[in-house]
Amino acid sequence: MALQALIFDVDGTLADTERDGHRVAFNLAFREFGLNWDWNVELYGKLLAVTGGKERIRFFVEYFLKDYDMPADFDAMVAEMHKTKTRHYTEMLSGGLIPVRPGVKRLLEEARQSGLRLAIATTTTPDNVTALLKYSLAEDAADWFEVIAAGDIVPAKKPAPDIYFWAMEKMNLGPADCLAFEDSENGLKSSLGAGLKTLITINDYTADHDFEGALAVLSDLGEPGNACQVFSGDMRGRSYVDIPLLRQWHE
Ligand code: XBP
Ligand code: MG
């Protein structure tokens, strides 16, 4: 069956949002709530084991703040703190803080020109996705994606496959019709669990993850004249990822 759709993860895949985006926004929210919690770059790498911001805060308190006296309304407090974090994060994006990764805009434009359908499958909050698309990609970029599957629409976040199943169901497509793009082990588990062939572009936080089962593991998508580094997989003689290569991988 011919390739019909590309499904993209957001954080770490479309843009390097974690270290200088989400992490900073979490810390600003903690400060606003009068807490002295500070997630440094190294600690945040450990916390990324858990996807989802609210889930990540709870994980932090449970495993790194053993003496914390949890208030009775802790879940409500986490929800409020997370809303504050989303406000800070989207404000940061609106200042054009975080660019998309190499090759992302080009590949999306090529996909649109070739009639491929596009979707997003992410654990991040929907507002974060629309802000990133608008401020880092293009004013109308949210319209490029037929389906934006994000945040709490499925209760089980990645590494569960549910978010990919949700996106494919909305598009009325099966895993054999699509390719997935991910940057992390949790993301890959999710996409492989949904039966999708998956391309990995790594970043600083995910470079040492286990990517067994991926189509290829690359530094980024690459650009004409700016080759990507290849850690595994067969680029079929190419120096960057384009639609003909994706079609060959999909066969
Ligand atoms: C992304 C995440 C998200 C963001 C924070 O994972 O884990 O939790 O770090 O977003 P993936 P929220 O790239 O696998 O989708 O705070 O909005 O949850
Ligand atoms: Mg990711």
mmCIF file of C-alpha atoms and ligand atoms in Angstrom, residues 9-13 17-18 22 26 44 48 50-56 82 85-86 121-126 128 151 157-158 182-184 186-187, ligand 1:
data_model
loop_
_atom_site.group_PDB
_atom_site.id
_atom_site.type_symbol
_atom_site.label_atom_id
_atom_site.label_comp_id
_atom_site.label_asym_id
_atom_site.label_seq_id
_atom_site.Cartn_x
_atom_site.Cartn_y
_atom_site.Cartn_z
ATOM 1 C CA ASP A 9 5.580 13.906 17.632
ATOM 2 C CA VAL A 10 6.118 17.512 18.775
ATOM 3 C CA ASP A 11 8.525 17.947 21.709
ATOM 4 C CA GLY A 12 12.052 17.056 20.679
ATOM 5 C CA THR A 13 10.935 16.108 17.147
ATOM 6 C CA THR A 17 11.421 22.420 23.286
ATOM 7 C CA GLU A 18 12.352 20.636 26.484
ATOM 8 C CA HIS A 22 9.172 23.413 29.018
ATOM 9 C CA PHE A 26 7.908 24.693 34.895
ATOM 10 C CA TYR A 44 15.042 17.522 33.993
ATOM 11 C CA LEU A 48 11.653 13.253 31.133
ATOM 12 C CA VAL A 50 7.677 10.453 32.565
ATOM 13 C CA THR A 51 5.674 12.067 29.756
ATOM 14 C CA GLY A 52 3.057 14.717 30.448
ATOM 15 C CA GLY A 53 3.658 17.806 32.555
ATOM 16 C CA LYS A 54 1.183 17.071 35.361
ATOM 17 C CA GLU A 55 2.419 13.489 35.555
ATOM 18 C CA ARG A 56 6.027 14.776 35.616
ATOM 19 C CA HIS A 82 0.400 23.196 35.189
ATOM 20 C CA LYS A 85 3.308 26.536 33.281
ATOM 21 C CA THR A 86 1.359 26.381 29.994
ATOM 22 C CA ALA A 121 0.456 12.752 18.054
ATOM 23 C CA THR A 122 1.874 14.222 21.245
ATOM 24 C CA THR A 123 1.492 14.137 25.009
ATOM 25 C CA THR A 124 1.882 17.895 25.316
ATOM 26 C CA THR A 125 -1.015 20.302 25.925
ATOM 27 C CA PRO A 126 -2.954 21.367 22.757
ATOM 28 C CA ASN A 128 1.479 24.334 23.318
ATOM 29 C CA GLY A 151 -2.541 16.116 25.762
ATOM 30 C CA LYS A 157 0.071 8.882 27.566
ATOM 31 C CA LYS A 158 3.168 7.679 25.705
ATOM 32 C CA GLU A 182 9.792 10.541 17.083
ATOM 33 C CA ASP A 183 12.786 11.592 19.176
ATOM 34 C CA SER A 184 12.602 9.475 22.333
ATOM 35 C CA ASN A 186 8.917 6.544 25.121
ATOM 36 C CA GLY A 187 7.783 8.010 21.801
HETATM 37 C C1 XBP B 1 6.390 15.499 25.548
HETATM 38 C C2 XBP B 1 6.175 15.605 26.958
HETATM 39 C C3 XBP B 1 5.444 16.726 27.476
HETATM 40 C C4 XBP B 1 6.166 18.034 27.620
HETATM 41 C C5 XBP B 1 5.382 18.917 28.532
HETATM 42 O O1 XBP B 1 6.577 14.145 25.195
HETATM 43 O O2 XBP B 1 6.550 14.743 27.702
HETATM 44 O O3 XBP B 1 5.052 16.345 28.753
HETATM 45 O O4 XBP B 1 7.439 17.832 28.219
HETATM 46 O O5 XBP B 1 4.126 19.167 28.045
HETATM 47 P P1 XBP B 1 6.409 13.682 23.663
HETATM 48 P P2 XBP B 1 2.885 19.429 29.036
HETATM 49 O O6 XBP B 1 7.411 14.446 22.873
HETATM 50 O O7 XBP B 1 6.748 12.213 23.679
HETATM 51 O O8 XBP B 1 4.984 13.924 23.280
HETATM 52 O O9 XBP B 1 3.432 20.130 30.237
HETATM 53 O O10 XBP B 1 1.924 20.271 28.246
HETATM 54 O O11 XBP B 1 2.302 18.084 29.405
#
